[in-house]
mmCIF file of C-alpha atoms in Angstrom:
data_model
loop_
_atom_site.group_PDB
_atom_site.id
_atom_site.type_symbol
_atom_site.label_atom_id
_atom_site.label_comp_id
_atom_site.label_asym_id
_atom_site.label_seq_id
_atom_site.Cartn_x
_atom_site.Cartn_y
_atom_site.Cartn_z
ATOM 1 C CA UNK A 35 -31.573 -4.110 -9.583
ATOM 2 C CA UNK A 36 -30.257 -0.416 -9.577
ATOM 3 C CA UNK A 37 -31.600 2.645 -7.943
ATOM 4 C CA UNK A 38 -30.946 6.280 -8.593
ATOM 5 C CA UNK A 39 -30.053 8.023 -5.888
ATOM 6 C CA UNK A 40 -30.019 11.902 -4.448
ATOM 7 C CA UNK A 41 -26.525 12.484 -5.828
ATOM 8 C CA UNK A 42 -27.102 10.675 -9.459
ATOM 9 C CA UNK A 43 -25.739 7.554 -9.087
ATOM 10 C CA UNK A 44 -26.317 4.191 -9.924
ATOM 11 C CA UNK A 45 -25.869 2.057 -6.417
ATOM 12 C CA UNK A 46 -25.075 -1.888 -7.746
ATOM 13 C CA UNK A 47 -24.283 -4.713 -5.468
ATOM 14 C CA UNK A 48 -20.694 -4.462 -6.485
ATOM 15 C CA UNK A 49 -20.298 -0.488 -5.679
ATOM 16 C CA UNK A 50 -21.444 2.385 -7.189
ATOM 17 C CA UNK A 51 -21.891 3.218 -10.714
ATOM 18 C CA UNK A 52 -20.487 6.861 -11.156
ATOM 19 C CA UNK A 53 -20.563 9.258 -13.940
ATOM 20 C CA UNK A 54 -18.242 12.480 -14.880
ATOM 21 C CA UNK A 55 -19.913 14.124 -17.729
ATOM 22 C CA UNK A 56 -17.273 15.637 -18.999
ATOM 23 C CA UNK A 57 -14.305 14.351 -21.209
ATOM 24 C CA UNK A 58 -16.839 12.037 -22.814
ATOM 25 C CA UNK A 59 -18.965 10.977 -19.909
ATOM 26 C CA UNK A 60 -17.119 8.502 -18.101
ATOM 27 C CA UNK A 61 -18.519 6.018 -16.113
ATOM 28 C CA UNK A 62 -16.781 3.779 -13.510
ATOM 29 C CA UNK A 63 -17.606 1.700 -10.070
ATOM 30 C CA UNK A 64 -16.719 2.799 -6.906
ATOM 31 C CA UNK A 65 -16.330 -0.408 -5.024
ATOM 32 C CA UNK A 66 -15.037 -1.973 -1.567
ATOM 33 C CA UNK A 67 -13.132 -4.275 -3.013
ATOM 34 C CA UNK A 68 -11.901 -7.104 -1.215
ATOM 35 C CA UNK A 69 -8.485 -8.704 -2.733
ATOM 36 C CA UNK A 70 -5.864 -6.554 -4.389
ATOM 37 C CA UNK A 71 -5.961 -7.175 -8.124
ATOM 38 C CA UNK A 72 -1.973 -5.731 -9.168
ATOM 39 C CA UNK A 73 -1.834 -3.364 -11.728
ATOM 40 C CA UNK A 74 1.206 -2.075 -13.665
ATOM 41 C CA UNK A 75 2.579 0.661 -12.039
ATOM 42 C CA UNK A 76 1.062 -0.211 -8.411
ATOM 43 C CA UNK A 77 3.711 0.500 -5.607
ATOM 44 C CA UNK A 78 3.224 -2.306 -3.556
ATOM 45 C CA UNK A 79 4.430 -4.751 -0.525
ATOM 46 C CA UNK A 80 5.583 -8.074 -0.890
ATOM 47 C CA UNK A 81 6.406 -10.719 1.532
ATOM 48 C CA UNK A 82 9.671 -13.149 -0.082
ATOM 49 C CA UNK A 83 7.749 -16.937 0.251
ATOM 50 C CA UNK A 84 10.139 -18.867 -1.624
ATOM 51 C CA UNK A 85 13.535 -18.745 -3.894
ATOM 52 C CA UNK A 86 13.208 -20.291 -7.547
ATOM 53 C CA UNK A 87 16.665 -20.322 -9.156
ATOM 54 C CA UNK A 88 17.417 -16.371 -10.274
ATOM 55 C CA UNK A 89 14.019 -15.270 -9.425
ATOM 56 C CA UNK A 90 11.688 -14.755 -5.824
ATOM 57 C CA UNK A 91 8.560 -15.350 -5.337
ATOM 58 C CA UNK A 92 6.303 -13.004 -3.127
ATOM 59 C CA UNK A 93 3.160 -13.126 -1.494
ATOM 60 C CA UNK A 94 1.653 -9.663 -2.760
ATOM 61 C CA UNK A 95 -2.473 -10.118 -1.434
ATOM 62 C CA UNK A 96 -3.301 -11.141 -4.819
ATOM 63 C CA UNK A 97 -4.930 -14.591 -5.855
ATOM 64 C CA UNK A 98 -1.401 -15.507 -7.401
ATOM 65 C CA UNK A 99 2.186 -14.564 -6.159
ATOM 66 C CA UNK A 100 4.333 -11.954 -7.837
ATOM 67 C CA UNK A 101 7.717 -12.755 -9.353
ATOM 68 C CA UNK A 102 10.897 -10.626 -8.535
ATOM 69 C CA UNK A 103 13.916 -11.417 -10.513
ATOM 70 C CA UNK A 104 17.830 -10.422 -8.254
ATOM 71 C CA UNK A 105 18.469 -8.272 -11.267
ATOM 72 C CA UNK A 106 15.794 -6.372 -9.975
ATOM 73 C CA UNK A 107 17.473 -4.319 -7.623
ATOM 74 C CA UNK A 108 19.625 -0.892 -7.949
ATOM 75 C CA UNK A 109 23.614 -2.458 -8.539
ATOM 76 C CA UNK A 110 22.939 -6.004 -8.698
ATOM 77 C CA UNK A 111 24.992 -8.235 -11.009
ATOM 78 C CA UNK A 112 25.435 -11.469 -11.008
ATOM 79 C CA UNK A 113 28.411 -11.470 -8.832
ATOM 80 C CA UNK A 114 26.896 -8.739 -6.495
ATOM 81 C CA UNK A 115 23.428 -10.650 -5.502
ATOM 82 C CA UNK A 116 20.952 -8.837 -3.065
ATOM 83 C CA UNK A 117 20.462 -10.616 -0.061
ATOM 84 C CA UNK A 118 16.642 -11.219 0.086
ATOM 85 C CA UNK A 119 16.162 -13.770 2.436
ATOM 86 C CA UNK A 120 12.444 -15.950 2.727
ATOM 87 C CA UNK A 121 10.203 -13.958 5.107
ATOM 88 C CA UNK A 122 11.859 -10.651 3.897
ATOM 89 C CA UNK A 123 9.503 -7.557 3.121
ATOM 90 C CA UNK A 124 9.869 -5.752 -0.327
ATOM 91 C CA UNK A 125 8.533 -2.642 -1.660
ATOM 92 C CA UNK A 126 8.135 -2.647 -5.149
ATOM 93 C CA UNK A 127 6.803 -1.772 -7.955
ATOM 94 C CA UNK A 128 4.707 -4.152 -10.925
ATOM 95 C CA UNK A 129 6.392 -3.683 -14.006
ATOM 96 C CA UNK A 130 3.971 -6.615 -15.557
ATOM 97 C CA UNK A 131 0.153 -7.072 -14.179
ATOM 98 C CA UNK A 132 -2.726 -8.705 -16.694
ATOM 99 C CA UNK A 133 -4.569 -11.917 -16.598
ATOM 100 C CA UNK A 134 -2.593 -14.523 -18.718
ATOM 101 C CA UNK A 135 0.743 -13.391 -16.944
ATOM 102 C CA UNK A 136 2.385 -13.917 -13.875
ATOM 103 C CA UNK A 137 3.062 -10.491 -12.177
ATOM 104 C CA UNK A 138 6.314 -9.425 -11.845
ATOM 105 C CA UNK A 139 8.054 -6.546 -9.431
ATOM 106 C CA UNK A 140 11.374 -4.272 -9.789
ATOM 107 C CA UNK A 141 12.705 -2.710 -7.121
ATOM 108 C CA UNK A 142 14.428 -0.023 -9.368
ATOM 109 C CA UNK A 143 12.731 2.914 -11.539
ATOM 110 C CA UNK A 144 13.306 3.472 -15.668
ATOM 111 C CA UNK A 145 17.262 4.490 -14.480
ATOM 112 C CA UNK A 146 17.680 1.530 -12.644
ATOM 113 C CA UNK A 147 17.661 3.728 -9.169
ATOM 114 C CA UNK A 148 16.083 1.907 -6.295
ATOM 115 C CA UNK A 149 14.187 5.533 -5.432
ATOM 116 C CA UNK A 150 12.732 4.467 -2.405
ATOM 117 C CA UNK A 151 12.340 0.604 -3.345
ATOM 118 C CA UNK A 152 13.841 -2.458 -2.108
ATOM 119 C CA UNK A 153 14.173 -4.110 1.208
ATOM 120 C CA UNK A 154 12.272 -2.981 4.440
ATOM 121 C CA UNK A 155 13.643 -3.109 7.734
ATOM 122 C CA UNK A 156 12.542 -6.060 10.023
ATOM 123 C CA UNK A 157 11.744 -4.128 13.023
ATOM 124 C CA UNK A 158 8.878 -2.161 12.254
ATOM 125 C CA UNK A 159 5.060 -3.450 11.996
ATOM 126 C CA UNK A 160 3.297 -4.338 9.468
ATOM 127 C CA UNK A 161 -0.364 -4.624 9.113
ATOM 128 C CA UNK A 162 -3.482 -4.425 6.488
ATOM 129 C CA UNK A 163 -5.924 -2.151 5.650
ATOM 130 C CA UNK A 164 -8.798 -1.781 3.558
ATOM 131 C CA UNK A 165 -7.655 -0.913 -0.250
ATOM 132 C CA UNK A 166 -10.564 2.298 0.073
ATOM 133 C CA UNK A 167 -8.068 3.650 3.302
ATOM 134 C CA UNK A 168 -4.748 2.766 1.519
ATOM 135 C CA UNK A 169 -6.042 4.724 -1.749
ATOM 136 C CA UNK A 170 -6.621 7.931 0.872
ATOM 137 C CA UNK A 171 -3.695 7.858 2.533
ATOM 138 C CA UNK A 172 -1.623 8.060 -0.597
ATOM 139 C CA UNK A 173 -3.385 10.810 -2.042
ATOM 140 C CA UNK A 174 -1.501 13.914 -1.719
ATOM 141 C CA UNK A 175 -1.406 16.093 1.148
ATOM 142 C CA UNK A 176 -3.331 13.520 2.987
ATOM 143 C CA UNK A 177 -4.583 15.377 6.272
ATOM 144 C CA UNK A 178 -4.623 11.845 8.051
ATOM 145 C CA UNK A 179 -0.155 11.769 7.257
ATOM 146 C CA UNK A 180 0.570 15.239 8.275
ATOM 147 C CA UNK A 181 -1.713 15.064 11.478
ATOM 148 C CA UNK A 182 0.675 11.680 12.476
ATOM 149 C CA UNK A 183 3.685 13.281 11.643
ATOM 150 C CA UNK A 184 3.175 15.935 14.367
ATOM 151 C CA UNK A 185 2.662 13.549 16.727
ATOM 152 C CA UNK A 186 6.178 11.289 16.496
ATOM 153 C CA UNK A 187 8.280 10.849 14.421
ATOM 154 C CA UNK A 188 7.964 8.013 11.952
ATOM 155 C CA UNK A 189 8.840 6.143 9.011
ATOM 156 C CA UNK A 190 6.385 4.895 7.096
ATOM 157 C CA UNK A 191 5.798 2.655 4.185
ATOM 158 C CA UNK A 192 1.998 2.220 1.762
ATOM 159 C CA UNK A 193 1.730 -0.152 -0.471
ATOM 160 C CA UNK A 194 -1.148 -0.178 -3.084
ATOM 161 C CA UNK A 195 -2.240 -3.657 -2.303
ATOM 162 C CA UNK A 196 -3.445 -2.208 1.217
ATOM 163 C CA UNK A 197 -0.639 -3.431 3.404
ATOM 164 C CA UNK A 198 1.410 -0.737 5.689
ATOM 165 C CA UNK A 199 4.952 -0.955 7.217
ATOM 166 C CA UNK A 200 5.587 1.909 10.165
ATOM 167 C CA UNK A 201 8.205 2.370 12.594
ATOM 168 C CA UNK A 202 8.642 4.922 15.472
ATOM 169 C CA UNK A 203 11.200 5.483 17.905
ATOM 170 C CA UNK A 204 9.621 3.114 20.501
ATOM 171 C CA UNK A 205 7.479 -0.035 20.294
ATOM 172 C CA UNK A 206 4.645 1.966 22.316
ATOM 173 C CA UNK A 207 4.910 5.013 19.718
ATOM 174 C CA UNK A 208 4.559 2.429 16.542
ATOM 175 C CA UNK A 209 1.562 0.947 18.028
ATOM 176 C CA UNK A 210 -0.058 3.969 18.838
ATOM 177 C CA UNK A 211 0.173 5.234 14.960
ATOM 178 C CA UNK A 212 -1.202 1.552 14.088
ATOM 179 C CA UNK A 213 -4.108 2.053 15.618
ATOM 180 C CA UNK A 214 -4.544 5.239 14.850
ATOM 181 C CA UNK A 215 -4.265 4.373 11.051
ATOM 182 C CA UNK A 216 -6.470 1.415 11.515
ATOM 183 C CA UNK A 217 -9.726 3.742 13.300
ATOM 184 C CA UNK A 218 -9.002 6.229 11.249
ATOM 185 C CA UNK A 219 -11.414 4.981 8.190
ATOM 186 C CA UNK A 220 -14.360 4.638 11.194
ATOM 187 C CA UNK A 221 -13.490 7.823 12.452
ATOM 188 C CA UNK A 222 -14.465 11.511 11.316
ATOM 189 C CA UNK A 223 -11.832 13.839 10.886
ATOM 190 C CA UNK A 224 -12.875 15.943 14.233
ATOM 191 C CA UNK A 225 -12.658 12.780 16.038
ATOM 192 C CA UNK A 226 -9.441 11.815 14.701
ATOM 193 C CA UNK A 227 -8.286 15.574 15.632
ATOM 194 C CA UNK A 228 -9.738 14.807 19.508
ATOM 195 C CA UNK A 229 -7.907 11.402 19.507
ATOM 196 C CA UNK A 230 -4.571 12.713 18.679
ATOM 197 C CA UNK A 231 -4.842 16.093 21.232
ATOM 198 C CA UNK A 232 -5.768 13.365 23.694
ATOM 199 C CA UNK A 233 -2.628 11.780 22.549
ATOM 200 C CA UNK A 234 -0.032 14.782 22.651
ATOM 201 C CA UNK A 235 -1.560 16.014 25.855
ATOM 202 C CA UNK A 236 -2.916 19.029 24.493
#
């Protein structure tokens, strides 16, 4: 059953039912959700799995892999093939994501610039989160991001489909900004304040 609660809303076993009055009184669920569903448009992280002829396959979180074709990527031709290897890491975007198709990634924008897509570096980390975190570390002028970034400097890759690829100048620095990402979503912002004072010694 449903229940209305303080704030209005509808809790349901799947999330909860909200509603924005205005602009024709929206509703939609706020959920945990579990497995990344793509969506066109999603920037996400891929892992290569396999090589089919003219096209990759990648292992994207979802219940079915993604499909990347080696035209895909800013310059390519058929003479001048990236070299994606099995076991690479991609950052890409869906170009194609519904139910009766396979999805399928780009690695360039509408110019055919990579902007920011392709191939990730192998020696950096990467590791999962929950899609609720990933969601509010990509919103803009995330607190969580700029706090980080005065600790060490870092590069840092978010993919939509909750997965995160970070490297800092040492192995010790890009484990400490793991775990910091990963408590973060337990944590309240004053504590995450404490841990990283603790952390820069102030």
């Amino acid at each position: 059953g449903l229940r209305r609660s303080g704030a209005g809303l509808l809790v349901t076993k799947c999330g909860l039912l909200r509603h924005r009055p205005a602009g024709g009184g929206a509703y939609w669920v706020d959920s945990q959700q579990k497995r990344y569903v793509p969506v066109k448009g999603d920037h996400v992280i891929g892992i290569v799995t396999a090589k089919a002829g003219d096209v990759f396959r990648l292992d994207v979180g979802g219940s079915e892999p993604a499909s990347l074709s080696y035209l895909a990527f800013e310059g390519a031709t058929k003479r001048n093939r990236p070299n994606v290897q099995v076991g690479d890491l991609v950052y890409g975007q869906f170009v194609v994501a519904n139910k009766d198709m396979e999805p399928e990634m780009v690695c360039i924008d509408s110019s055919g610039k990579s902007s920011g897509m392709g191939i990730i570096g192998q020696d950096g980390f990467l590791f999962k989160v929950s899609l609720g975190l990933i969601r509010k570390l990509l919103a803009p002028k995330c607190e969580i991001i700029q706090e980080l970034s005065q600790l060490y400097p870092f590069e840092l890759v978010l993919g939509m489909n909750g997965r995160i690829w970070v490297k800092a100048k040492t192995v010790q620095q890009t484990l400490i900004i793991v775990n910091i990402l990963e408590a973060c979503e337990y944590m309240t912002a004053q504590q995450r304040k404490q841990a990283l004072a603790k952390l820069s010694g102030n």
